[in-house]
Amino acid sequence: MLLQDLADSETDFCRLESKLSEVYSYLGGIPARELYKTLQSGQGMSVVYQPQVNVADDQVSAVEALVRWHHPTVGSVSPRVFIPIAEETGLILQVTEFVIREACGVAKRQPDLTVAVNLSPLLFAHSVLIERFVKMVDECGVTPHQIEFEITENQPLAADGSARDSIAFLRDCGFRIALDDFGIGYSGVQRLNHIGVDKLKIDQSFVRRLDCLKSDPSHETIQQMIDVGRTMDLVVTAEGVETDEQRRFLASAGCDVLQGYFFARPMAARDLDAFLGSRARVPVAA
């Protein structure tokens, strides 16, 4: 598999180049090899961070690391475009390693902060890659409990048990696991128990409906998701909070953590340092 080959220093570049040439972003017709060149050069790829705020005390204890790509010709390319390309070509490994290194830099400067990093479900099928990420964090001098790995619920994990084993390994090493986009994908209560996670993140599409739908069903759906998390003793985070009305409802419904433009937009690391310096923070639990 190409993803596995990219972890091997003996990868045949000609074969990789051929594969990259097959995959195109139709946003400006950017070939996938442009993404490869960006990753090789270190120019054009960046990470921004969005704070997560505790409901109980209105303090920031975590941020989510979000990757961005600025192409010299087209400009900003949406992650919805280049992440699928990265997954198809195997470049998702290099993208993930870049984000982990950047996230560890923030975590090292902010030892009271948890930094969440998104992991593609494709990566969980390869234990050698998961072990590689663990080693990277250790080499960066960051403790595992400062890093939280997010997996997306709207994509199925491998059915052979490899993903579950990888998640269990990460948790045993001290990392937290969050299930992102909860409510729109594959995870019922039974599957949550089977996978083993520490946090649920309610998808922003449900939060958005709180303003446009005043009927009980929209509120009941979120309440049920929060109740599932609390029953399983999981931290529950709501994404996409943009209004005070949303904030108040989610707080009253029992949500633990809120994230969205109401509190702060994603920001560069240097701006994050200043933002955190202006607010008190809750030390991360060991």
PDB file of N, CA, C and O in Angstrom, residues 136-201:
ATOM      1  N   MET A 136       7.508  10.257  17.885  1.00  0.00           N
ATOM      2  CA  MET A 136       7.679  11.677  17.549  1.00  0.00           C
ATOM      3  C   MET A 136       7.370  12.567  18.737  1.00  0.00           C
ATOM      4  O   MET A 136       8.112  13.507  19.036  1.00  0.00           O
ATOM      5  N   VAL A 137       6.267  12.286  19.416  1.00  0.00           N
ATOM      6  CA  VAL A 137       5.866  13.090  20.572  1.00  0.00           C
ATOM      7  C   VAL A 137       6.935  13.009  21.656  1.00  0.00           C
ATOM      8  O   VAL A 137       7.304  14.015  22.264  1.00  0.00           O
ATOM      9  N   ASP A 138       7.451  11.802  21.884  1.00  0.00           N
ATOM     10  CA  ASP A 138       8.486  11.616  22.899  1.00  0.00           C
ATOM     11  C   ASP A 138       9.750  12.381  22.527  1.00  0.00           C
ATOM     12  O   ASP A 138      10.369  13.044  23.375  1.00  0.00           O
ATOM     13  N   GLU A 139      10.139  12.324  21.252  1.00  0.00           N
ATOM     14  CA  GLU A 139      11.346  13.020  20.804  1.00  0.00           C
ATOM     15  C   GLU A 139      11.200  14.533  20.893  1.00  0.00           C
ATOM     16  O   GLU A 139      12.194  15.254  21.034  1.00  0.00           O
ATOM     17  N   CYS A 140       9.957  15.014  20.816  1.00  0.00           N
ATOM     18  CA  CYS A 140       9.700  16.452  20.955  1.00  0.00           C
ATOM     19  C   CYS A 140       9.723  16.904  22.413  1.00  0.00           C
ATOM     20  O   CYS A 140       9.643  18.107  22.696  1.00  0.00           O
ATOM     21  N   GLY A 141       9.803  15.949  23.327  1.00  0.00           N
ATOM     22  CA  GLY A 141       9.854  16.287  24.745  1.00  0.00           C
ATOM     23  C   GLY A 141       8.510  16.649  25.337  1.00  0.00           C
ATOM     24  O   GLY A 141       8.437  17.382  26.333  1.00  0.00           O
ATOM     25  N   VAL A 142       7.437  16.122  24.757  1.00  0.00           N
ATOM     26  CA  VAL A 142       6.083  16.415  25.228  1.00  0.00           C
ATOM     27  C   VAL A 142       5.484  15.160  25.865  1.00  0.00           C
ATOM     28  O   VAL A 142       5.654  14.053  25.352  1.00  0.00           O
ATOM     29  N   THR A 143       4.800  15.325  26.986  1.00  0.00           N
ATOM     30  CA  THR A 143       4.179  14.182  27.646  1.00  0.00           C
ATOM     31  C   THR A 143       2.898  13.783  26.908  1.00  0.00           C
ATOM     32  O   THR A 143       2.156  14.646  26.432  1.00  0.00           O
ATOM     33  N   PRO A 144       2.613  12.486  26.791  1.00  0.00           N
ATOM     34  CA  PRO A 144       1.451  12.023  26.034  1.00  0.00           C
ATOM     35  C   PRO A 144       0.122  12.617  26.483  1.00  0.00           C
ATOM     36  O   PRO A 144      -0.754  12.858  25.652  1.00  0.00           O
ATOM     37  N   HIS A 145      -0.035  12.893  27.778  1.00  0.00           N
ATOM     38  CA  HIS A 145      -1.340  13.386  28.231  1.00  0.00           C
ATOM     39  C   HIS A 145      -1.625  14.807  27.748  1.00  0.00           C
ATOM     40  O   HIS A 145      -2.737  15.297  27.881  1.00  0.00           O
ATOM     41  N   GLN A 146      -0.622  15.444  27.128  1.00  0.00           N
ATOM     42  CA  GLN A 146      -0.861  16.765  26.544  1.00  0.00           C
ATOM     43  C   GLN A 146      -1.407  16.691  25.122  1.00  0.00           C
ATOM     44  O   GLN A 146      -1.852  17.692  24.568  1.00  0.00           O
ATOM     45  N   ILE A 147      -1.339  15.512  24.520  1.00  0.00           N
ATOM     46  CA  ILE A 147      -1.781  15.340  23.135  1.00  0.00           C
ATOM     47  C   ILE A 147      -3.053  14.490  23.100  1.00  0.00           C
ATOM     48  O   ILE A 147      -3.114  13.422  23.700  1.00  0.00           O
ATOM     49  N   GLU A 148      -4.031  14.991  22.366  1.00  0.00           N
ATOM     50  CA  GLU A 148      -5.291  14.271  22.175  1.00  0.00           C
ATOM     51  C   GLU A 148      -5.447  13.988  20.684  1.00  0.00           C
ATOM     52  O   GLU A 148      -5.320  14.899  19.862  1.00  0.00           O
ATOM     53  N   PHE A 149      -5.693  12.741  20.336  1.00  0.00           N
ATOM     54  CA  PHE A 149      -5.886  12.381  18.941  1.00  0.00           C
ATOM     55  C   PHE A 149      -7.381  12.279  18.643  1.00  0.00           C
ATOM     56  O   PHE A 149      -8.118  11.578  19.341  1.00  0.00           O
ATOM     57  N   GLU A 150      -7.813  12.985  17.596  1.00  0.00           N
ATOM     58  CA  GLU A 150      -9.222  12.973  17.200  1.00  0.00           C
ATOM     59  C   GLU A 150      -9.407  12.058  15.994  1.00  0.00           C
ATOM     60  O   GLU A 150      -8.656  12.136  15.020  1.00  0.00           O
ATOM     61  N   ILE A 151     -10.405  11.210  16.084  1.00  0.00           N
ATOM     62  CA  ILE A 151     -10.788  10.370  14.954  1.00  0.00           C
ATOM     63  C   ILE A 151     -12.175  10.799  14.505  1.00  0.00           C
ATOM     64  O   ILE A 151     -13.009  11.193  15.320  1.00  0.00           O
ATOM     65  N   THR A 152     -12.412  10.753  13.207  1.00  0.00           N
ATOM     66  CA  THR A 152     -13.666  11.253  12.659  1.00  0.00           C
ATOM     67  C   THR A 152     -14.701  10.151  12.585  1.00  0.00           C
ATOM     68  O   THR A 152     -14.441   9.078  12.037  1.00  0.00           O
ATOM     69  N   GLU A 153     -15.898  10.430  13.120  1.00  0.00           N
ATOM     70  CA  GLU A 153     -16.930   9.409  13.148  1.00  0.00           C
ATOM     71  C   GLU A 153     -17.561   9.162  11.795  1.00  0.00           C
ATOM     72  O   GLU A 153     -18.109   8.096  11.540  1.00  0.00           O
ATOM     73  N   ASN A 154     -17.488  10.144  10.883  1.00  0.00           N
ATOM     74  CA  ASN A 154     -18.182   9.980   9.607  1.00  0.00           C
ATOM     75  C   ASN A 154     -17.400   9.153   8.597  1.00  0.00           C
ATOM     76  O   ASN A 154     -17.778   9.061   7.440  1.00  0.00           O
ATOM     77  N   GLN A 155     -16.275   8.540   9.034  1.00  0.00           N
ATOM     78  CA  GLN A 155     -15.573   7.562   8.211  1.00  0.00           C
ATOM     79  C   GLN A 155     -15.406   6.290   9.023  1.00  0.00           C
ATOM     80  O   GLN A 155     -15.013   6.340  10.186  1.00  0.00           O
ATOM     81  N   PRO A 156     -15.695   5.134   8.419  1.00  0.00           N
ATOM     82  CA  PRO A 156     -15.589   3.882   9.172  1.00  0.00           C
ATOM     83  C   PRO A 156     -14.143   3.509   9.452  1.00  0.00           C
ATOM     84  O   PRO A 156     -13.259   3.730   8.618  1.00  0.00           O
ATOM     85  N   LEU A 157     -13.897   2.955  10.624  1.00  0.00           N
ATOM     86  CA  LEU A 157     -12.585   2.426  10.952  1.00  0.00           C
ATOM     87  C   LEU A 157     -12.461   1.013  10.385  1.00  0.00           C
ATOM     88  O   LEU A 157     -13.459   0.370  10.060  1.00  0.00           O
ATOM     89  N   ALA A 158     -11.235   0.534  10.261  1.00  0.00           N
ATOM     90  CA  ALA A 158     -11.011  -0.809   9.731  1.00  0.00           C
ATOM     91  C   ALA A 158     -11.763  -1.834  10.571  1.00  0.00           C
ATOM     92  O   ALA A 158     -11.811  -1.745  11.802  1.00  0.00           O
ATOM     93  N   ALA A 159     -12.346  -2.820   9.895  1.00  0.00           N
ATOM     94  CA  ALA A 159     -13.195  -3.804  10.575  1.00  0.00           C
ATOM     95  C   ALA A 159     -12.405  -4.978  11.140  1.00  0.00           C
ATOM     96  O   ALA A 159     -12.974  -5.850  11.796  1.00  0.00           O
ATOM     97  N   ASP A 160     -11.086  -5.025  10.893  1.00  0.00           N
ATOM     98  CA  ASP A 160     -10.302  -6.190  11.308  1.00  0.00           C
ATOM     99  C   ASP A 160      -9.756  -6.086  12.726  1.00  0.00           C
ATOM    100  O   ASP A 160      -9.013  -6.962  13.176  1.00  0.00           O
ATOM    101  N   GLY A 161     -10.120  -5.034  13.445  1.00  0.00           N
ATOM    102  CA  GLY A 161      -9.654  -4.888  14.821  1.00  0.00           C
ATOM    103  C   GLY A 161      -8.371  -4.099  14.947  1.00  0.00           C
ATOM    104  O   GLY A 161      -7.960  -3.752  16.063  1.00  0.00           O
ATOM    105  N   SER A 162      -7.708  -3.791  13.825  1.00  0.00           N
ATOM    106  CA  SER A 162      -6.433  -3.073  13.890  1.00  0.00           C
ATOM    107  C   SER A 162      -6.609  -1.667  14.449  1.00  0.00           C
ATOM    108  O   SER A 162      -5.772  -1.182  15.221  1.00  0.00           O
ATOM    109  N   ALA A 163      -7.706  -1.016  14.079  1.00  0.00           N
ATOM    110  CA  ALA A 163      -7.953   0.343  14.573  1.00  0.00           C
ATOM    111  C   ALA A 163      -8.191   0.333  16.079  1.00  0.00           C
ATOM    112  O   ALA A 163      -7.667   1.169  16.810  1.00  0.00           O
ATOM    113  N   ARG A 164      -8.994  -0.628  16.530  1.00  0.00           N
ATOM    114  CA  ARG A 164      -9.257  -0.728  17.961  1.00  0.00           C
ATOM    115  C   ARG A 164      -7.964  -0.973  18.735  1.00  0.00           C
ATOM    116  O   ARG A 164      -7.735  -0.388  19.796  1.00  0.00           O
ATOM    117  N   ASP A 165      -7.099  -1.823  18.188  1.00  0.00           N
ATOM    118  CA  ASP A 165      -5.822  -2.109  18.842  1.00  0.00           C
ATOM    119  C   ASP A 165      -4.934  -0.859  18.883  1.00  0.00           C
ATOM    120  O   ASP A 165      -4.259  -0.604  19.885  1.00  0.00           O
ATOM    121  N   SER A 166      -4.936  -0.091  17.796  1.00  0.00           N
ATOM    122  CA  SER A 166      -4.127   1.134  17.752  1.00  0.00           C
ATOM    123  C   SER A 166      -4.626   2.150  18.765  1.00  0.00           C
ATOM    124  O   SER A 166      -3.836   2.819  19.437  1.00  0.00           O
ATOM    125  N   ILE A 167      -5.945   2.285  18.869  1.00  0.00           N
ATOM    126  CA  ILE A 167      -6.526   3.215  19.838  1.00  0.00           C
ATOM    127  C   ILE A 167      -6.182   2.789  21.259  1.00  0.00           C
ATOM    128  O   ILE A 167      -5.798   3.614  22.100  1.00  0.00           O
ATOM    129  N   ALA A 168      -6.300   1.483  21.525  1.00  0.00           N
ATOM    130  CA  ALA A 168      -5.967   0.971  22.857  1.00  0.00           C
ATOM    131  C   ALA A 168      -4.489   1.227  23.176  1.00  0.00           C
ATOM    132  O   ALA A 168      -4.143   1.596  24.315  1.00  0.00           O
ATOM    133  N   PHE A 169      -3.632   1.060  22.188  1.00  0.00           N
ATOM    134  CA  PHE A 169      -2.199   1.297  22.376  1.00  0.00           C
ATOM    135  C   PHE A 169      -1.937   2.759  22.724  1.00  0.00           C
ATOM    136  O   PHE A 169      -1.180   3.064  23.658  1.00  0.00           O
ATOM    137  N   LEU A 170      -2.569   3.670  21.992  1.00  0.00           N
ATOM    138  CA  LEU A 170      -2.378   5.100  22.262  1.00  0.00           C
ATOM    139  C   LEU A 170      -2.860   5.463  23.663  1.00  0.00           C
ATOM    140  O   LEU A 170      -2.200   6.222  24.380  1.00  0.00           O
ATOM    141  N   ARG A 171      -4.003   4.924  24.051  1.00  0.00           N
ATOM    142  CA  ARG A 171      -4.526   5.223  25.389  1.00  0.00           C
ATOM    143  C   ARG A 171      -3.615   4.648  26.472  1.00  0.00           C
ATOM    144  O   ARG A 171      -3.389   5.279  27.508  1.00  0.00           O
ATOM    145  N   ASP A 172      -3.074   3.456  26.232  1.00  0.00           N
ATOM    146  CA  ASP A 172      -2.147   2.851  27.193  1.00  0.00           C
ATOM    147  C   ASP A 172      -0.883   3.697  27.332  1.00  0.00           C
ATOM    148  O   ASP A 172      -0.263   3.730  28.411  1.00  0.00           O
ATOM    149  N   CYS A 173      -0.507   4.378  26.260  1.00  0.00           N
ATOM    150  CA  CYS A 173       0.682   5.241  26.289  1.00  0.00           C
ATOM    151  C   CYS A 173       0.411   6.572  26.997  1.00  0.00           C
ATOM    152  O   CYS A 173       1.350   7.323  27.277  1.00  0.00           O
ATOM    153  N   GLY A 174      -0.865   6.863  27.255  1.00  0.00           N
ATOM    154  CA  GLY A 174      -1.212   8.093  27.963  1.00  0.00           C
ATOM    155  C   GLY A 174      -1.898   9.144  27.127  1.00  0.00           C
ATOM    156  O   GLY A 174      -2.238  10.218  27.630  1.00  0.00           O
ATOM    157  N   PHE A 175      -2.107   8.870  25.824  1.00  0.00           N
ATOM    158  CA  PHE A 175      -2.799   9.820  24.962  1.00  0.00           C
ATOM    159  C   PHE A 175      -4.314   9.710  25.154  1.00  0.00           C
ATOM    160  O   PHE A 175      -4.824   8.645  25.492  1.00  0.00           O
ATOM    161  N   ARG A 176      -5.011  10.824  24.937  1.00  0.00           N
ATOM    162  CA  ARG A 176      -6.463  10.803  24.948  1.00  0.00           C
ATOM    163  C   ARG A 176      -6.971  10.620  23.523  1.00  0.00           C
ATOM    164  O   ARG A 176      -6.324  11.036  22.566  1.00  0.00           O
ATOM    165  N   ILE A 177      -8.172  10.045  23.413  1.00  0.00           N
ATOM    166  CA  ILE A 177      -8.805   9.844  22.113  1.00  0.00           C
ATOM    167  C   ILE A 177     -10.168  10.520  22.129  1.00  0.00           C
ATOM    168  O   ILE A 177     -10.983  10.289  23.032  1.00  0.00           O
ATOM    169  N   ALA A 178     -10.413  11.355  21.115  1.00  0.00           N
ATOM    170  CA  ALA A 178     -11.712  12.021  20.978  1.00  0.00           C
ATOM    171  C   ALA A 178     -12.382  11.553  19.695  1.00  0.00           C
ATOM    172  O   ALA A 178     -11.722  11.375  18.667  1.00  0.00           O
ATOM    173  N   LEU A 179     -13.691  11.349  19.753  1.00  0.00           N
ATOM    174  CA  LEU A 179     -14.465  10.987  18.570  1.00  0.00           C
ATOM    175  C   LEU A 179     -15.102  12.247  18.014  1.00  0.00           C
ATOM    176  O   LEU A 179     -16.007  12.830  18.623  1.00  0.00           O
ATOM    177  N   ASP A 180     -14.604  12.692  16.854  1.00  0.00           N
ATOM    178  CA  ASP A 180     -15.043  13.937  16.238  1.00  0.00           C
ATOM    179  C   ASP A 180     -16.311  13.714  15.411  1.00  0.00           C
ATOM    180  O   ASP A 180     -16.605  12.603  14.983  1.00  0.00           O
ATOM    181  N   ASP A 181     -17.059  14.806  15.181  1.00  0.00           N
ATOM    182  CA  ASP A 181     -18.270  14.774  14.345  1.00  0.00           C
ATOM    183  C   ASP A 181     -19.307  13.781  14.860  1.00  0.00           C
ATOM    184  O   ASP A 181     -20.023  13.154  14.071  1.00  0.00           O
ATOM    185  N   PHE A 182     -19.398  13.630  16.165  1.00  0.00           N
ATOM    186  CA  PHE A 182     -20.331  12.659  16.733  1.00  0.00           C
ATOM    187  C   PHE A 182     -21.774  13.005  16.355  1.00  0.00           C
ATOM    188  O   PHE A 182     -22.184  14.156  16.396  1.00  0.00           O
ATOM    189  N   GLY A 183     -22.513  11.977  15.959  1.00  0.00           N
ATOM    190  CA  GLY A 183     -23.919  12.148  15.631  1.00  0.00           C
ATOM    191  C   GLY A 183     -24.234  11.996  14.160  1.00  0.00           C
ATOM    192  O   GLY A 183     -25.396  11.821  13.786  1.00  0.00           O
ATOM    193  N   ILE A 184     -23.195  12.050  13.293  1.00  0.00           N
ATOM    194  CA  ILE A 184     -23.479  11.993  11.855  1.00  0.00           C
ATOM    195  C   ILE A 184     -22.913  10.735  11.205  1.00  0.00           C
ATOM    196  O   ILE A 184     -23.011  10.568   9.991  1.00  0.00           O
ATOM    197  N   GLY A 185     -22.340   9.828  12.003  1.00  0.00           N
ATOM    198  CA  GLY A 185     -21.659   8.690  11.393  1.00  0.00           C
ATOM    199  C   GLY A 185     -22.082   7.336  11.890  1.00  0.00           C
ATOM    200  O   GLY A 185     -23.255   7.015  11.973  1.00  0.00           O
ATOM    201  N   TYR A 186     -21.082   6.570  12.297  1.00  0.00           N
ATOM    202  CA  TYR A 186     -21.238   5.139  12.455  1.00  0.00           C
ATOM    203  C   TYR A 186     -21.354   4.654  13.898  1.00  0.00           C
ATOM    204  O   TYR A 186     -21.529   3.477  14.135  1.00  0.00           O
ATOM    205  N   SER A 187     -21.226   5.525  14.876  1.00  0.00           N
ATOM    206  CA  SER A 187     -21.024   5.064  16.246  1.00  0.00           C
ATOM    207  C   SER A 187     -22.282   5.079  17.092  1.00  0.00           C
ATOM    208  O   SER A 187     -22.779   6.135  17.456  1.00  0.00           O
ATOM    209  N   GLY A 188     -22.774   3.886  17.391  1.00  0.00           N
ATOM    210  CA  GLY A 188     -23.786   3.741  18.403  1.00  0.00           C
ATOM    211  C   GLY A 188     -23.103   3.506  19.736  1.00  0.00           C
ATOM    212  O   GLY A 188     -21.871   3.440  19.822  1.00  0.00           O
ATOM    213  N   VAL A 189     -23.888   3.359  20.793  1.00  0.00           N
ATOM    214  CA  VAL A 189     -23.310   3.167  22.125  1.00  0.00           C
ATOM    215  C   VAL A 189     -22.452   1.914  22.177  1.00  0.00           C
ATOM    216  O   VAL A 189     -21.357   1.913  22.750  1.00  0.00           O
ATOM    217  N   GLN A 190     -22.932   0.829  21.545  1.00  0.00           N
ATOM    218  CA  GLN A 190     -22.173  -0.415  21.555  1.00  0.00           C
ATOM    219  C   GLN A 190     -20.806  -0.227  20.908  1.00  0.00           C
ATOM    220  O   GLN A 190     -19.791  -0.708  21.409  1.00  0.00           O
ATOM    221  N   ARG A 191     -20.786   0.483  19.783  1.00  0.00           N
ATOM    222  CA  ARG A 191     -19.520   0.677  19.070  1.00  0.00           C
ATOM    223  C   ARG A 191     -18.583   1.586  19.855  1.00  0.00           C
ATOM    224  O   ARG A 191     -17.370   1.407  19.838  1.00  0.00           O
ATOM    225  N   LEU A 192     -19.140   2.570  20.568  1.00  0.00           N
ATOM    226  CA  LEU A 192     -18.305   3.429  21.400  1.00  0.00           C
ATOM    227  C   LEU A 192     -17.603   2.612  22.478  1.00  0.00           C
ATOM    228  O   LEU A 192     -16.423   2.808  22.761  1.00  0.00           O
ATOM    229  N   ASN A 193     -18.341   1.695  23.084  1.00  0.00           N
ATOM    230  CA  ASN A 193     -17.745   0.817  24.088  1.00  0.00           C
ATOM    231  C   ASN A 193     -16.660  -0.058  23.471  1.00  0.00           C
ATOM    232  O   ASN A 193     -15.632  -0.340  24.079  1.00  0.00           O
ATOM    233  N   HIS A 194     -16.898  -0.479  22.236  1.00  0.00           N
ATOM    234  CA  HIS A 194     -15.972  -1.375  21.552  1.00  0.00           C
ATOM    235  C   HIS A 194     -14.675  -0.653  21.186  1.00  0.00           C
ATOM    236  O   HIS A 194     -13.579  -1.205  21.340  1.00  0.00           O
ATOM    237  N   ILE A 195     -14.796   0.589  20.705  1.00  0.00           N
ATOM    238  CA  ILE A 195     -13.614   1.338  20.275  1.00  0.00           C
ATOM    239  C   ILE A 195     -12.807   1.828  21.473  1.00  0.00           C
ATOM    240  O   ILE A 195     -11.604   1.642  21.550  1.00  0.00           O
ATOM    241  N   GLY A 196     -13.481   2.485  22.424  1.00  0.00           N
ATOM    242  CA  GLY A 196     -12.796   3.042  23.583  1.00  0.00           C
ATOM    243  C   GLY A 196     -12.282   4.447  23.312  1.00  0.00           C
ATOM    244  O   GLY A 196     -11.243   4.616  22.678  1.00  0.00           O
ATOM    245  N   VAL A 197     -13.034   5.454  23.744  1.00  0.00           N
ATOM    246  CA  VAL A 197     -12.625   6.849  23.572  1.00  0.00           C
ATOM    247  C   VAL A 197     -12.771   7.583  24.898  1.00  0.00           C
ATOM    248  O   VAL A 197     -13.382   7.077  25.845  1.00  0.00           O
ATOM    249  N   ASP A 198     -12.227   8.798  24.957  1.00  0.00           N
ATOM    250  CA  ASP A 198     -12.289   9.604  26.169  1.00  0.00           C
ATOM    251  C   ASP A 198     -13.219  10.804  26.035  1.00  0.00           C
ATOM    252  O   ASP A 198     -13.667  11.360  27.033  1.00  0.00           O
ATOM    253  N   LYS A 199     -13.497  11.187  24.787  1.00  0.00           N
ATOM    254  CA  LYS A 199     -14.279  12.400  24.553  1.00  0.00           C
ATOM    255  C   LYS A 199     -15.171  12.230  23.330  1.00  0.00           C
ATOM    256  O   LYS A 199     -14.783  11.584  22.352  1.00  0.00           O
ATOM    257  N   LEU A 200     -16.355  12.829  23.380  1.00  0.00           N
ATOM    258  CA  LEU A 200     -17.239  12.940  22.223  1.00  0.00           C
ATOM    259  C   LEU A 200     -17.311  14.401  21.806  1.00  0.00           C
ATOM    260  O   LEU A 200     -17.448  15.282  22.652  1.00  0.00           O
ATOM    261  N   LYS A 201     -17.237  14.653  20.501  1.00  0.00           N
ATOM    262  CA  LYS A 201     -17.376  16.015  19.991  1.00  0.00           C
ATOM    263  C   LYS A 201     -18.628  16.067  19.109  1.00  0.00           C
ATOM    264  O   LYS A 201     -18.667  15.453  18.032  1.00  0.00           O
TER     265      LYS A 201
END
